[in-house]
Coordinates of C-alpha atoms and ligand atoms in Angstrom, one line a residue:
M1 CA -0.1 0.0 0.1
E2 CA 1.2 3.6 -0.8
I3 CA 0.8 6.2 1.6
L4 CA 1.5 10.0 0.7
V5 CA 3.2 11.7 3.7
I6 CA 2.6 15.7 3.7
N7 CA 4.5 18.0 5.7
A8 CA 3.0 21.5 4.9
G9 CA 4.3 24.7 5.6
S10 CA 2.6 28.1 5.1
S11 CA 4.0 28.5 1.7
S12 CA 5.6 25.0 1.1
L13 CA 4.5 21.4 0.8
K14 CA 7.1 18.5 1.3
Y15 CA 5.9 15.0 0.3
Q16 CA 6.8 11.8 0.0
L17 CA 5.0 8.8 -1.5
I18 CA 5.9 5.6 0.5
N19 CA 5.3 2.1 0.1
V20 CA 4.7 0.7 3.7
E21 CA 5.2 -2.7 3.0
T22 CA 8.9 -2.1 1.9
G23 CA 9.3 1.1 3.3
G24 CA 10.9 2.4 0.0
V25 CA 10.1 5.9 -1.2
L26 CA 8.6 5.9 -4.6
A27 CA 8.8 9.6 -5.3
K28 CA 9.3 12.7 -3.1
G29 CA 9.6 16.6 -3.5
L30 CA 9.0 20.0 -2.4
A31 CA 6.7 22.5 -3.6
E32 CA 7.7 26.0 -2.6
R33 CA 6.8 29.8 -2.6
I34 CA 3.2 28.8 -3.0
G35 CA 1.0 31.9 -3.3
M36 CA 4.1 33.8 -4.3
D37 CA 5.8 34.8 -7.3
G38 CA 8.5 32.3 -8.5
S39 CA 6.9 29.0 -7.2
N40 CA 8.4 25.8 -8.2
I41 CA 8.3 22.0 -7.7
V42 CA 11.4 19.7 -7.4
H43 CA 10.3 16.2 -7.8
S44 CA 12.1 13.0 -7.6
W45 CA 11.1 9.7 -8.3
T46 CA 12.7 6.1 -8.7
K47 CA 11.8 4.0 -11.7
N48 CA 13.4 0.5 -12.4
G49 CA 15.9 1.2 -9.6
N50 CA 17.1 4.7 -11.2
E51 CA 16.8 7.9 -9.3
N52 CA 15.4 11.0 -11.3
K53 CA 14.8 14.3 -10.7
K54 CA 12.9 17.4 -12.3
E55 CA 12.3 20.9 -11.3
I56 CA 9.2 22.5 -12.6
C57 CA 8.6 26.4 -12.4
L58 CA 5.0 27.1 -12.4
D59 CA 2.1 29.2 -10.8
L60 CA 1.2 27.5 -7.7
P61 CA -1.7 30.1 -6.4
D62 CA -2.5 28.0 -3.3
H63 CA -2.1 24.6 -1.9
T64 CA -4.8 22.8 -3.5
V65 CA -3.1 23.8 -7.0
A66 CA 0.0 22.7 -5.5
F67 CA -1.7 19.1 -4.6
N68 CA -3.2 18.8 -7.8
T69 CA 0.1 19.4 -9.6
I70 CA 2.0 16.9 -7.3
S71 CA -0.8 14.3 -8.1
D72 CA -0.4 14.7 -11.9
L73 CA 3.2 14.5 -11.4
L74 CA 2.9 11.2 -9.5
V75 CA 0.6 9.6 -12.3
S76 CA 2.1 11.3 -15.5
E77 CA 4.0 9.0 -18.2
E78 CA 7.3 10.8 -17.5
T79 CA 7.6 11.3 -13.8
G80 CA 4.8 9.0 -12.5
V81 CA 5.1 6.1 -10.2
I82 CA 1.3 5.1 -9.8
Q83 CA -1.4 4.6 -12.2
Q84 CA -4.0 6.9 -11.1
R85 CA -4.7 9.2 -8.2
E86 CA -7.3 6.9 -6.6
D87 CA -4.4 4.5 -5.9
I88 CA -3.4 6.8 -3.0
K89 CA -5.6 5.4 -0.2
A90 CA -4.3 7.6 2.8
I91 CA -2.5 10.6 3.2
G92 CA -0.4 11.0 6.5
H93 CA 0.0 14.9 7.7
R94 CA 2.5 15.8 9.9
V95 CA 0.6 18.1 12.5
V96 CA 2.7 20.1 15.0
H97 CA 0.4 20.3 18.0
G98 CA -2.2 18.0 19.3
G99 CA -2.6 19.6 22.5
E100 CA -3.5 17.4 25.4
H101 CA -6.3 15.9 24.1
Y102 CA -4.8 14.3 20.9
T103 CA -2.2 11.6 22.3
Q104 CA -2.6 9.3 19.3
T105 CA -2.7 9.5 15.6
Q106 CA -6.1 10.3 14.4
I107 CA -8.0 9.9 11.3
V108 CA -9.3 13.4 10.4
T109 CA -12.7 14.3 10.9
S110 CA -14.3 17.7 11.3
E111 CA -14.0 17.4 14.9
V112 CA -10.2 16.8 14.7
K113 CA -9.8 19.8 12.3
E114 CA -11.6 22.0 14.7
A115 CA -9.3 20.7 17.5
I116 CA -6.1 21.6 15.3
K117 CA -7.6 25.1 14.7
E118 CA -8.5 25.6 18.3
L119 CA -4.9 24.9 19.3
I120 CA -3.6 27.4 16.9
P121 CA -2.7 29.9 19.8
L122 CA -0.2 27.0 21.1
A123 CA 1.6 26.6 17.9
P124 CA 0.7 29.9 15.8
L125 CA 3.4 29.3 13.3
H126 CA 2.6 25.6 12.4
N127 CA -0.8 24.4 12.9
P128 CA -2.3 27.1 10.6
A129 CA -0.2 25.6 7.6
N130 CA -1.0 22.0 8.6
L131 CA -4.6 22.6 8.5
I132 CA -4.4 24.3 5.2
G133 CA -2.5 21.1 3.9
I134 CA -5.2 19.0 5.1
N135 CA -8.1 20.9 3.8
A136 CA -6.3 21.2 0.2
A137 CA -5.5 17.3 0.4
E138 CA -9.3 16.9 1.0
K139 CA -10.1 18.6 -2.3
A140 CA -7.4 17.1 -4.3
F141 CA -7.7 13.8 -3.0
P142 CA -11.3 13.3 -2.1
N143 CA -11.1 9.3 -2.0
A144 CA -8.2 9.1 0.4
T145 CA -8.2 8.8 4.4
Q146 CA -6.7 11.9 5.9
V147 CA -4.7 11.0 8.9
A148 CA -3.1 13.6 11.4
V149 CA 0.3 12.4 13.1
F150 CA 0.9 14.9 16.0
D151 CA 4.6 15.9 16.7
T152 CA 3.6 16.2 20.4
A153 CA 1.8 13.0 20.9
F154 CA 4.8 10.6 21.9
H155 CA 5.3 12.9 24.9
H156 CA 1.8 12.4 26.4
T157 CA 3.2 9.9 28.8
M158 CA 5.4 12.5 30.6
P159 CA 4.6 12.4 34.4
E160 CA 2.7 15.7 35.6
K161 CA 5.8 16.2 37.7
A162 CA 7.7 16.6 34.7
F163 CA 5.3 18.6 32.3
R164 CA 4.0 21.1 34.8
Y165 CA 5.6 24.6 35.3
A166 CA 5.9 25.7 38.8
I167 CA 3.4 28.7 38.1
P168 CA 0.0 29.3 39.4
E169 CA -2.1 26.4 38.5
K170 CA -4.9 28.3 36.8
Y171 CA -2.4 28.9 33.9
Y172 CA -2.2 25.2 33.4
R173 CA -5.9 24.5 33.9
E174 CA -7.4 27.5 32.2
D175 CA -4.7 28.5 29.8
R176 CA -3.0 24.9 28.9
I177 CA 0.4 26.2 29.8
R178 CA 2.5 23.1 30.4
T179 CA 5.5 21.2 28.7
Y180 CA 4.3 19.5 25.3
G181 CA 7.7 18.7 23.7
F182 CA 7.9 18.2 19.9
H183 CA 9.9 15.9 17.5
G184 CA 7.9 13.1 18.8
T185 CA 7.9 11.3 15.5
S186 CA 11.7 11.2 15.3
H187 CA 12.4 10.3 19.0
K188 CA 10.0 7.2 18.8
Y189 CA 11.1 6.3 15.2
V190 CA 15.1 6.2 16.7
Y191 CA 14.2 4.5 19.9
E192 CA 12.3 1.6 17.8
Q193 CA 15.1 1.3 15.6
A194 CA 17.6 1.1 18.6
S195 CA 15.2 -1.7 20.3
K196 CA 15.5 -3.6 17.2
H197 CA 19.3 -3.1 16.6
L198 CA 20.3 -4.3 20.1
D199 CA 17.5 -6.9 20.3
K200 CA 16.2 -5.5 23.7
T201 CA 12.4 -4.5 24.3
D202 CA 12.9 -3.0 27.8
L203 CA 15.5 -0.2 26.6
K204 CA 16.3 2.8 28.7
A205 CA 17.4 5.6 26.2
I206 CA 18.2 9.2 25.9
T207 CA 17.4 10.2 22.1
I208 CA 19.1 13.4 20.9
H209 CA 17.6 15.1 17.9
L210 CA 20.1 17.7 16.3
G211 CA 18.6 19.1 13.2
N212 CA 17.9 22.9 12.6
G213 CA 15.7 22.5 15.8
A214 CA 17.0 20.3 18.5
S215 CA 15.7 18.2 21.5
M216 CA 16.6 15.5 23.8
C217 CA 14.1 13.0 25.1
A218 CA 14.4 10.4 28.2
I219 CA 12.7 7.0 27.3
N220 CA 12.0 4.6 29.9
E221 CA 12.0 0.5 29.7
K222 CA 8.4 0.8 28.5
G223 CA 9.3 3.1 25.6
E224 CA 7.5 5.9 27.1
S225 CA 8.7 9.6 26.7
V226 CA 9.2 10.5 30.5
E227 CA 11.2 14.1 29.8
T228 CA 11.9 16.4 27.0
S229 CA 13.9 19.4 26.4
M230 CA 11.4 21.4 24.4
G231 CA 8.7 22.6 26.4
F232 CA 5.5 24.7 25.9
G233 CA 7.2 25.9 22.7
P234 CA 10.1 24.8 20.7
L235 CA 12.5 27.6 22.2
A236 CA 13.3 25.6 25.3
G237 CA 16.1 23.1 26.1
L238 CA 19.2 22.8 23.6
I239 CA 20.8 25.4 21.8
M240 CA 19.9 25.2 18.0
G241 CA 20.6 26.7 14.5
T242 CA 19.0 30.0 15.4
R243 CA 17.1 29.5 18.6
S244 CA 18.8 30.2 22.0
G245 CA 17.3 27.2 24.0
D246 CA 17.3 27.6 27.8
I247 CA 17.5 31.0 29.0
D248 CA 17.0 32.8 32.4
P249 CA 13.4 34.3 31.8
S250 CA 14.7 37.5 33.7
I251 CA 16.3 38.4 30.5
I252 CA 13.4 39.1 28.6
F253 CA 12.1 41.5 31.3
H254 CA 15.4 43.0 31.2
M255 CA 15.3 43.5 27.3
A256 CA 11.8 44.8 27.6
E257 CA 12.1 47.0 30.5
E258 CA 15.8 48.5 30.5
M259 CA 16.6 47.9 26.8
N260 CA 13.2 49.2 25.4
M261 CA 12.8 46.3 23.0
S262 CA 9.4 45.4 21.8
L263 CA 8.1 41.9 22.2
E264 CA 8.3 41.3 18.6
E265 CA 12.1 42.1 18.7
I266 CA 12.7 39.8 21.7
K267 CA 10.9 37.1 20.0
N268 CA 12.7 37.6 16.7
V269 CA 16.2 37.8 18.7
L270 CA 15.5 34.6 20.7
N271 CA 14.0 32.6 17.8
K272 CA 16.1 33.7 14.6
Q273 CA 19.2 35.5 15.7
S274 CA 20.7 33.2 18.5
G275 CA 21.8 29.8 18.8
M276 CA 24.9 28.8 16.6
L277 CA 24.0 32.0 14.4
G278 CA 24.2 34.2 17.3
I279 CA 27.6 32.7 18.3
T280 CA 29.2 32.4 15.1
G281 CA 27.3 34.4 12.4
S282 CA 26.4 31.1 10.7
N283 CA 23.2 28.6 11.4
D284 CA 24.8 25.7 9.5
A285 CA 26.8 23.3 11.4
R286 CA 29.1 22.7 8.2
D287 CA 30.1 26.1 8.4
V288 CA 30.9 26.2 12.2
S289 CA 32.6 22.9 12.0
K290 CA 34.8 24.2 9.3
L291 CA 35.5 27.5 11.2
Y292 CA 36.2 25.3 14.3
H293 CA 39.0 23.3 12.3
E294 CA 40.5 26.5 11.4
G295 CA 40.7 27.6 14.9
D296 CA 38.0 30.5 14.8
K297 CA 37.4 31.3 18.7
H298 CA 33.7 31.8 18.3
A299 CA 33.2 28.5 16.4
I300 CA 35.0 26.7 19.2
L301 CA 33.0 28.4 22.0
C302 CA 29.9 27.5 20.0
Y303 CA 30.9 23.8 19.9
E304 CA 31.8 24.1 23.5
M305 CA 28.3 25.5 24.6
Y306 CA 26.4 23.4 22.3
T307 CA 27.9 20.2 23.6
H308 CA 28.0 21.3 27.3
R309 CA 24.2 22.1 26.9
I310 CA 23.8 18.5 25.4
K311 CA 26.0 16.9 28.4
K312 CA 24.0 18.7 31.1
Y313 CA 20.7 16.9 29.7
I314 CA 22.6 13.8 29.4
G315 CA 23.4 14.2 33.2
A316 CA 19.8 14.9 34.0
Y317 CA 18.2 12.1 32.1
T318 CA 20.6 9.6 33.3
A319 CA 19.2 10.8 36.7
V320 CA 15.6 10.8 35.8
L321 CA 16.0 7.3 34.4
N322 CA 18.2 5.7 37.0
G323 CA 20.9 4.8 34.6
V324 CA 20.6 4.6 30.8
D325 CA 21.4 1.7 28.4
T326 CA 21.9 3.9 25.2
I327 CA 22.3 7.1 23.9
I328 CA 21.0 7.9 20.3
F329 CA 22.0 10.6 18.1
T330 CA 20.0 11.6 15.1
A331 CA 19.0 14.2 12.7
G332 CA 21.2 16.6 10.4
I333 CA 23.8 17.2 13.1
G334 CA 23.6 14.0 14.9
E335 CA 23.9 11.8 12.3
N336 CA 26.7 13.6 10.2
D337 CA 29.0 15.7 12.7
A338 CA 31.4 13.6 14.5
L339 CA 32.7 16.4 16.5
T340 CA 29.4 17.2 18.0
R341 CA 29.1 13.5 19.2
Q342 CA 32.8 13.3 20.5
L343 CA 32.5 16.5 22.8
S344 CA 28.9 15.8 23.9
C345 CA 30.4 12.5 25.0
S346 CA 33.7 13.3 26.5
N347 CA 34.6 12.8 30.1
L348 CA 31.3 11.1 30.8
S349 CA 33.1 7.7 32.0
G350 CA 31.8 8.4 35.4
L351 CA 28.2 7.8 33.9
G352 CA 29.2 4.9 32.0
I353 CA 29.6 6.5 28.6
V354 CA 32.8 6.2 26.8
I355 CA 32.9 7.1 22.8
N356 CA 35.4 5.3 20.6
E357 CA 36.9 8.1 18.8
A358 CA 38.0 6.1 15.6
A359 CA 34.4 4.4 15.1
N360 CA 32.8 7.7 15.8
I361 CA 34.6 9.0 12.6
S362 CA 34.7 6.1 10.4
K363 CA 31.0 5.4 10.9
N364 CA 29.9 9.0 10.2
H365 CA 26.6 9.5 8.3
P366 CA 25.3 5.9 8.5
K367 CA 22.6 4.5 6.4
Q368 CA 21.5 2.2 9.3
P369 CA 22.1 2.0 13.3
V370 CA 25.7 2.1 14.3
E371 CA 27.3 1.5 17.5
I372 CA 30.2 4.2 18.3
Q373 CA 31.1 3.3 22.0
A374 CA 34.5 2.1 23.5
E375 CA 34.6 -1.6 24.5
N376 CA 34.8 -0.8 28.1
S377 CA 31.4 1.5 27.6
P378 CA 28.5 0.1 29.6
V379 CA 26.3 2.3 27.8
K380 CA 25.9 2.0 24.1
I381 CA 26.4 5.0 21.8
L382 CA 24.2 4.8 18.9
V383 CA 23.9 6.9 15.6
I384 CA 20.6 6.3 13.8
P385 CA 19.4 8.0 10.7
T386 CA 15.9 9.3 11.7
N387 CA 13.1 8.9 9.1
E388 CA 10.2 10.9 10.3
E389 CA 8.3 10.3 7.0
L390 CA 8.3 6.6 7.1
E391 CA 7.2 6.7 10.6
I392 CA 4.1 9.2 9.9
A393 CA 3.4 6.6 6.7
L394 CA 3.7 3.6 9.3
Q395 CA 1.5 5.3 11.8
T396 CA -1.1 6.3 9.2
W397 CA -1.1 2.8 7.9
E398 CA -1.9 1.3 11.8
V399 CA -5.1 3.6 11.6
V400 CA -6.5 2.8 8.1
R401 CA -5.3 -0.9 7.6
Ligands
ADP1 P1 15.7 20.1 9.8 O1 15.0 18.9 9.6 O2 15.5 20.4 11.4 O3 15.7 21.3 9.1 P2 18.1 18.6 9.5 O4 18.1 17.4 10.5 O5 18.2 18.4 8.1 O6 17.3 19.9 10.2 O7 19.7 19.1 9.9 C1 20.1 20.4 9.6 C2 21.4 20.6 10.3 O8 22.1 19.3 9.9 C3 22.3 21.7 9.8 O9 22.8 22.5 11.0 C4 23.4 21.2 8.9 O10 24.5 22.1 8.7 C5 23.5 20.2 9.4 N1 24.3 19.0 8.7 C6 23.8 18.4 7.6 N2 24.9 17.7 6.9 C7 26.0 18.0 7.8 C8 27.1 17.5 7.8 N3 27.8 16.9 6.7 N4 28.1 17.9 8.7 C9 27.8 18.6 9.5 N5 26.6 19.1 9.8 C10 25.6 18.6 9.0

């Protein structure tokens, strides 16, 4: 069965057509600048074992037109991989915020759409775009079942002592202010891959997702998320490409009251000008790594700060889990940047974590789960390529099969 996986942004649509029996990607692509000048689609497909790619510049006034165009590409003689649009029986949508209520993958109904809309104040950047994607997909693929897979859902098992903030209770009860956590699909996927790889079902793990956004998760022996580093929103926790991660909230009051910055400016600084970008001038780990090796002092400080933060969370989560079996690195930086893994795991032998420096370098950028711990390390250190699209496809399949 083929499942179309959609990640809709306000002016973009990322898609993958996945065969869930084999896990193979038949076609994928990205439509960009929807509703703007200069819109285009980059479409890749696999035919007879060959990978092909085509860029098409065309007018995409809205998401429905983008879906119709993608659908035409999927069935066309030249770029297609299926016979007809109706072959797609289910579409899995990444939806960022499911709130407290949606703790599982859901078949989209008008009630689910209402809930996604109602949660817009909690995810003002993402949920509106996700909803536009769902509505457009319903129009373009009226015969397919639409399914919502929530980024927050995996963290619903966190205990109250972990998800509550120590502020007056009414802000939780009436205003829903609590930790939700994100990247749930990725944390769940790599945990399950690790469990298979190590052939151990009662695994205690710390998953470290390091992409442009970054978060960590403590997962107990039942496979449940019990702590995660992002909070009410995606600004908390680790240092990221352009986000600060944890800061003392007093800084915000100081910026507003003493430095006369507007809320909009402060939000912009903390979300878009901070993190690696704020420290080094680049938010791309490849640039920062190059500068580090050239001896640039800002890049060196950036790596020190970035990995010190990861280390603090490794320590905290080891305590929360009362010991850990495995640490898992994933996503763009976690999978490809040996230096980040090396520094994050250095001087942690007191916690039973010892990295094998040579393996860490030689097994960089793996296609399958790999182990990079030293022989004398009780804790396994894994690098696992994440695959959020496959996880969304599998979860979609679960509810429609
Ligand atoms: P997202 O999905 O959150 O947009 P990704 O998981 O694609 O992010 O990760 C993006 C990050 O991964 C960027 O900082 C990029 O520099 C980094 N990255 C990608 N490839 C490499 C590499 N070969 N070496 C170091 N960092 C890399």
